[in-house]
mmCIF file of C-alpha atoms and ligand atoms in Angstrom:
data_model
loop_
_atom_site.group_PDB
_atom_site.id
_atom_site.type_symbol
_atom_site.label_atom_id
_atom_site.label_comp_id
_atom_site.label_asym_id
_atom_site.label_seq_id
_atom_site.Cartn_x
_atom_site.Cartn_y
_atom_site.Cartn_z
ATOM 1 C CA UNK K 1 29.533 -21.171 0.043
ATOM 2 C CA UNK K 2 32.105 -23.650 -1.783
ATOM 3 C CA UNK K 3 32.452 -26.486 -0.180
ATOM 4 C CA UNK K 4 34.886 -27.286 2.798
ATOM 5 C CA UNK K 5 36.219 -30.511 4.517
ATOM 6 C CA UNK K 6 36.807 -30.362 7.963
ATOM 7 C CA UNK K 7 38.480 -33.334 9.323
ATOM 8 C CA UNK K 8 37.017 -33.585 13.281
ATOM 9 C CA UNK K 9 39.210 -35.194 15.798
ATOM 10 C CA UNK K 10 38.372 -35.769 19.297
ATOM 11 C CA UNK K 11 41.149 -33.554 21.558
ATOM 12 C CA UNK K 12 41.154 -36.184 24.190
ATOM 13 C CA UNK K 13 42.381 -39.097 21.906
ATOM 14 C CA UNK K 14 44.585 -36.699 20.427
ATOM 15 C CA UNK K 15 46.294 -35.737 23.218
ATOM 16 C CA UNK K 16 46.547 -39.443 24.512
ATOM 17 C CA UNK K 17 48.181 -40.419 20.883
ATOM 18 C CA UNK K 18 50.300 -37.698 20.519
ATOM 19 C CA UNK K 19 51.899 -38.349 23.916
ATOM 20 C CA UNK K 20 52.955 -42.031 23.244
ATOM 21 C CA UNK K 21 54.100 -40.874 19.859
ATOM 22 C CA UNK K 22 56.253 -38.455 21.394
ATOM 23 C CA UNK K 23 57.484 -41.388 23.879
ATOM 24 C CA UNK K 24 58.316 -43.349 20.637
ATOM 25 C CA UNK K 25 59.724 -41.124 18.589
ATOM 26 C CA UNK K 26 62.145 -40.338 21.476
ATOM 27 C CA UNK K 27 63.275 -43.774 22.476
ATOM 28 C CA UNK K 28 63.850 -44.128 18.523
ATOM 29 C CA UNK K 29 66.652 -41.623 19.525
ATOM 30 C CA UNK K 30 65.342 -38.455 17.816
ATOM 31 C CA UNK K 31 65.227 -34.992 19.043
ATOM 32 C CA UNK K 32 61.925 -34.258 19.795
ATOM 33 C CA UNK K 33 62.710 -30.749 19.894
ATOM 34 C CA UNK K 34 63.776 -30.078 16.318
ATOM 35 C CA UNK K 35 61.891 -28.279 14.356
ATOM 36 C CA UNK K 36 61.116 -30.626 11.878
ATOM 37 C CA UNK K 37 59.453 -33.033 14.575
ATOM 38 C CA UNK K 38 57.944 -30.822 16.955
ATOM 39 C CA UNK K 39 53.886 -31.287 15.513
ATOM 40 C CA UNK K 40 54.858 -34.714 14.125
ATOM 41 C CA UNK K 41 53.395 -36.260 16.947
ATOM 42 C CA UNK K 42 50.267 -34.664 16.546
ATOM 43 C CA UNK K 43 50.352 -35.297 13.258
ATOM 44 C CA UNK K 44 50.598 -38.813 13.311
ATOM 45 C CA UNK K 45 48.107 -39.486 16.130
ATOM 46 C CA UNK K 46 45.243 -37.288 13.620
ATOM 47 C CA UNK K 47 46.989 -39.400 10.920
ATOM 48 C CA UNK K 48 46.269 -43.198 12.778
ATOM 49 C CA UNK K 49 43.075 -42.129 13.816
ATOM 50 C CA UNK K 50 42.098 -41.214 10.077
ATOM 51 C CA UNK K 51 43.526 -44.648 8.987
ATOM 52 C CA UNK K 52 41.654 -46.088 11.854
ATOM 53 C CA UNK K 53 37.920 -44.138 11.170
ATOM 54 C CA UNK K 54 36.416 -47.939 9.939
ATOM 55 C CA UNK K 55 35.734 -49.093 13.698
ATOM 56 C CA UNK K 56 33.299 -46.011 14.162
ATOM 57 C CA UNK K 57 31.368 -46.806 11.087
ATOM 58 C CA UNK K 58 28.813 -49.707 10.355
ATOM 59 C CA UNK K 59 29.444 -50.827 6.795
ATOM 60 C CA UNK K 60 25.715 -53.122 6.655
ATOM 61 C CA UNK K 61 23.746 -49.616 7.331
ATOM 62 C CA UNK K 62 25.544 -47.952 4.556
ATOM 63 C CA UNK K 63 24.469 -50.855 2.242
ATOM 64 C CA UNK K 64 21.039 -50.976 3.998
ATOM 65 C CA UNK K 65 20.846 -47.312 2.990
ATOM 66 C CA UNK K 66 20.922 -47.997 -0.502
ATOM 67 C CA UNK K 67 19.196 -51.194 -1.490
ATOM 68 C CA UNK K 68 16.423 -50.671 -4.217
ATOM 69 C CA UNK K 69 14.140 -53.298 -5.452
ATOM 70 C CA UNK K 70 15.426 -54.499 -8.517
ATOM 71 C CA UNK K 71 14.533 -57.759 -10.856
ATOM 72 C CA UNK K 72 17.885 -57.337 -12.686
ATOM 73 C CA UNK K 73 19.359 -60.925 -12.445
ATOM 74 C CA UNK K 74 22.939 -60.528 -13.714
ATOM 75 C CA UNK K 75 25.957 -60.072 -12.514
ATOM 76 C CA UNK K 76 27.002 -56.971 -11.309
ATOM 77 C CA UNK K 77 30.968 -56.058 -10.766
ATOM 78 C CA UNK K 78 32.880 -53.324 -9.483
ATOM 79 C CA UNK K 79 36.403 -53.729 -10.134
ATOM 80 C CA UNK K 80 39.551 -51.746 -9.528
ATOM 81 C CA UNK K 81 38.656 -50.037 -6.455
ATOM 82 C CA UNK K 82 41.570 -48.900 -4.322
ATOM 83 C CA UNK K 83 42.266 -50.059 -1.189
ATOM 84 C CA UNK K 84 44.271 -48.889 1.506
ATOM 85 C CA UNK K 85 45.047 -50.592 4.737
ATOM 86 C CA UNK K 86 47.127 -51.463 7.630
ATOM 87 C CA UNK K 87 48.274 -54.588 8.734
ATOM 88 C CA UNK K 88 47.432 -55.614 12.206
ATOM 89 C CA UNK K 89 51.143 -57.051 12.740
ATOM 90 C CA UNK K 90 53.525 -54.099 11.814
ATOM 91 C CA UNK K 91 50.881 -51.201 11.693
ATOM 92 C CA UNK K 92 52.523 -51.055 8.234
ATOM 93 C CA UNK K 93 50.100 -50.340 5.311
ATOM 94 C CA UNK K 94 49.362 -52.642 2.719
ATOM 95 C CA UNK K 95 47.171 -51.161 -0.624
ATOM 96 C CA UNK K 96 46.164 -52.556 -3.763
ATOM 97 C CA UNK K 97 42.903 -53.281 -5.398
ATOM 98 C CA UNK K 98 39.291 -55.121 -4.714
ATOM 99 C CA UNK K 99 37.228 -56.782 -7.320
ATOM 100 C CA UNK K 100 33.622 -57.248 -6.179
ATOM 101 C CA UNK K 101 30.802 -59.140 -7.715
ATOM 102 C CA UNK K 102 26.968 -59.765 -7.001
ATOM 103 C CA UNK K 103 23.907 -61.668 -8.410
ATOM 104 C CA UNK K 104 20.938 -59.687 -7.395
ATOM 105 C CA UNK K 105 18.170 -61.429 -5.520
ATOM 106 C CA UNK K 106 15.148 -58.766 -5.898
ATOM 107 C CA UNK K 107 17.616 -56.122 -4.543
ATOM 108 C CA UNK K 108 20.308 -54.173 -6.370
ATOM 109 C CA UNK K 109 22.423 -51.642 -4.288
ATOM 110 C CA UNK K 110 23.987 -48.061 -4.879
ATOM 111 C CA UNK K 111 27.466 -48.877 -6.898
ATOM 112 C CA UNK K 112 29.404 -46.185 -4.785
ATOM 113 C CA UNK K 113 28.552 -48.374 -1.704
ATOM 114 C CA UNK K 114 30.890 -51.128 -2.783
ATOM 115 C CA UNK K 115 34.185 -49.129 -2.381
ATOM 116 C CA UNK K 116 32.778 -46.983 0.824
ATOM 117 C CA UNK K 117 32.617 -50.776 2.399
ATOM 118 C CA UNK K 118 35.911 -51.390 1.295
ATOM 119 C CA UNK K 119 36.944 -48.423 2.813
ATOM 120 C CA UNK K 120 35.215 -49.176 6.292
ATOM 121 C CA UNK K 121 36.584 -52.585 6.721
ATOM 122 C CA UNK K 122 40.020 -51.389 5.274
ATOM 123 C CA UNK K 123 40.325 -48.653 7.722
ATOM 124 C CA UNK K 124 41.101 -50.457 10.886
ATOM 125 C CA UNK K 125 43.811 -52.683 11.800
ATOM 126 C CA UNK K 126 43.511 -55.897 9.302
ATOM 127 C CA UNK K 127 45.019 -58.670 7.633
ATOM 128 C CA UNK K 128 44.112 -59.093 3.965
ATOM 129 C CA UNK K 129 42.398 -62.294 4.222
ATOM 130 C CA UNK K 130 39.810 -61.208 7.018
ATOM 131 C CA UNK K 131 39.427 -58.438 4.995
ATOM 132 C CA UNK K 132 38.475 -60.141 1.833
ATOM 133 C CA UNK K 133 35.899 -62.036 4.241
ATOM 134 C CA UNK K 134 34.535 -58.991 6.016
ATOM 135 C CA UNK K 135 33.707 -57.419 2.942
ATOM 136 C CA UNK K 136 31.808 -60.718 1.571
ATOM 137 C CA UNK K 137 29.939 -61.974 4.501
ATOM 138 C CA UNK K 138 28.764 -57.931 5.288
ATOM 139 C CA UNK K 139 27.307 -58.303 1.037
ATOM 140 C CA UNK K 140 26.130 -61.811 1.594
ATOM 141 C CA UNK K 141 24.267 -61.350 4.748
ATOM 142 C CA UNK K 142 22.849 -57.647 3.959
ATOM 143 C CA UNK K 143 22.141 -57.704 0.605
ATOM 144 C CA UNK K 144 21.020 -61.637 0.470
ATOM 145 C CA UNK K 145 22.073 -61.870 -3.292
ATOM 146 C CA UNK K 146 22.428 -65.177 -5.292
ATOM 147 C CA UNK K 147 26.118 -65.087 -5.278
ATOM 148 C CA UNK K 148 28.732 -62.586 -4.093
ATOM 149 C CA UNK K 149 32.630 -62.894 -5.343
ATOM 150 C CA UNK K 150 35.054 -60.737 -3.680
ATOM 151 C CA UNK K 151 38.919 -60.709 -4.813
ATOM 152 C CA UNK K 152 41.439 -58.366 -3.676
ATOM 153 C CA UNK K 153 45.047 -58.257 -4.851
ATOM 154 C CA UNK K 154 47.704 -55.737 -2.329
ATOM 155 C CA UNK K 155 51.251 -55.465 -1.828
ATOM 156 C CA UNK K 156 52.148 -54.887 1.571
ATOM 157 C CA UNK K 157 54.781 -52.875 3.376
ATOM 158 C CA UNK K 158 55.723 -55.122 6.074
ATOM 159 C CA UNK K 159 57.186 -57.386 3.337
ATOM 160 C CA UNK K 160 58.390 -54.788 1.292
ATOM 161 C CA UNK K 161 60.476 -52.323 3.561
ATOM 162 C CA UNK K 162 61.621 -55.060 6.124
ATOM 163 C CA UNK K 163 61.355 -58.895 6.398
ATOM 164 C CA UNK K 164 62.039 -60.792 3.644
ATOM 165 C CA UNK K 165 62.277 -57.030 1.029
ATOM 166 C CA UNK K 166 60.199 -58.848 -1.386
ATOM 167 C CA UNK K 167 59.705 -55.489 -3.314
ATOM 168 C CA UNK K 168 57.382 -57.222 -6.359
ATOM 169 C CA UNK K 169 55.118 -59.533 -4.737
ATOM 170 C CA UNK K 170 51.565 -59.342 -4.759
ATOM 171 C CA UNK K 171 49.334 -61.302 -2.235
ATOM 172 C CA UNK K 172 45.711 -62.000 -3.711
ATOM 173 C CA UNK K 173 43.026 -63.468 -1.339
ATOM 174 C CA UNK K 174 39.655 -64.489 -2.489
ATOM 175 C CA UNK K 175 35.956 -65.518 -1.262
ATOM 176 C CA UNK K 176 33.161 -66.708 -3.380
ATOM 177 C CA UNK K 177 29.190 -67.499 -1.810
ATOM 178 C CA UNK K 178 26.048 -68.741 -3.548
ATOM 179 C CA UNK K 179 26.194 -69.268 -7.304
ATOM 180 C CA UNK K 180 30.290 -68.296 -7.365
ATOM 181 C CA UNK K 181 30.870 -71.500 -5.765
ATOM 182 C CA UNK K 182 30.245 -72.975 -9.341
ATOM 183 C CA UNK K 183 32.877 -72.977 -11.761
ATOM 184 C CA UNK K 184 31.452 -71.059 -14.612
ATOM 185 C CA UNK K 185 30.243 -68.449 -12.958
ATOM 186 C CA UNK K 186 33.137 -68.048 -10.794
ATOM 187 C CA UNK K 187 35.265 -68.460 -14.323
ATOM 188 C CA UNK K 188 33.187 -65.844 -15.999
ATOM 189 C CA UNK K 189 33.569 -63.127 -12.928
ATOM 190 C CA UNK K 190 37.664 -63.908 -13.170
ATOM 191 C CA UNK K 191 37.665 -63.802 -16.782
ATOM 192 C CA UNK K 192 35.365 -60.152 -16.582
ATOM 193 C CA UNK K 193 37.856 -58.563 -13.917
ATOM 194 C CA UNK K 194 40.909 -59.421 -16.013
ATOM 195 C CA UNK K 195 39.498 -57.720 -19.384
ATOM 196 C CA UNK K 196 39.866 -54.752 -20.202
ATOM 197 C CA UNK K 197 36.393 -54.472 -21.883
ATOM 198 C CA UNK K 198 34.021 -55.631 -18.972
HETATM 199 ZN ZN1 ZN L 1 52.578 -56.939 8.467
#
């Protein structure tokens, strides 16, 4: 058989989302009625629950799940990966890009577990800069490397589409442990995610 997706959602949540949204979208002063409308509650409450899947998950197993042994030494980056998140003071998203870097201590882990952390700690109500520390102290303290650099540039709704409708702005945030504390190496990893070539 091909394979399929199912999303599961749990009815009782459902339900309980789907009723405020219906609550909201009617004291916004639409007709909840209309055809257009009628499943948008439901579809929003599966919708915020999907965006929201990151407090079910525990990002250190998934890099515990994937640490080999490893006397490679160098650093190790993963940049560009997408990000997607929503801010914990307008439930507005905010999406851009993380830029992670390791020195290996004995252990090296499975590349693809990088962005699924991302995605865990992205997918819950956040602000970017606990964010950018989640993601480094769940590295530092499972993987125990010799240095762990994590940089994440987003743009973010709330400041686009209200507020100040600063439509070009780009907030970065960044964290740096163990050998990224020093200069050069924390020079080299900046100079690496900006290059084309790295
Ligand atoms: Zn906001």
């Amino acid at each position: 058989m091909a394979y399929k997706h199912f999303d599961e959602y749990s009815i009782d949540v459902t339900d309980a989302i789907k009723n405020k949204f219906k609550s909201i979208i009617d004291d916004l002063g639409e007709d909840t009625a209309r055809e257009g409308i009628v499943k948008t509650p439901e579809r929003a409450a599966k919708a915020m629950q999907f965006l929201t899947q990151g407090y079910d998950m525990d990002p250190a197993e998934i890099l515990k799940g994937a640490m080999f042994k490893e006397d490679y030494d160098d650093m190790v980056i993963v940049k560009d990966i997408e990000l997607y998140s929503l801010c914990e003071h307008h439930m507005l998203p905010f999406f851009g890009k993380a830029h992670i870097a390791y020195i290996p201590n004995g252990h090296i882990v499975g590349l693809s577990k990088l962005p699924r952390i991302v995605d865990v700690f992205a997918r819950r109500l956040q602000v970017q800069e606990r964010l950018t520390h989640d993601i480094l102290e769940c590295i530092n303290s499972t993987l125990k490397p010799k240095g762990v650099a994590v940089v994440i540039e987003a743009s973010h709704m709330c400041m686009m589409m209200r507020g100040v409708q600063k439509q070009n702005s780009v907030t970065t945030t960044s964290g740096f442990r163990g050998q990224f504390e020093k200069i050069e190496t924390r020079t080299e990893f900046l100079r690496l995610i900006t290059s084309d070539l790295s």
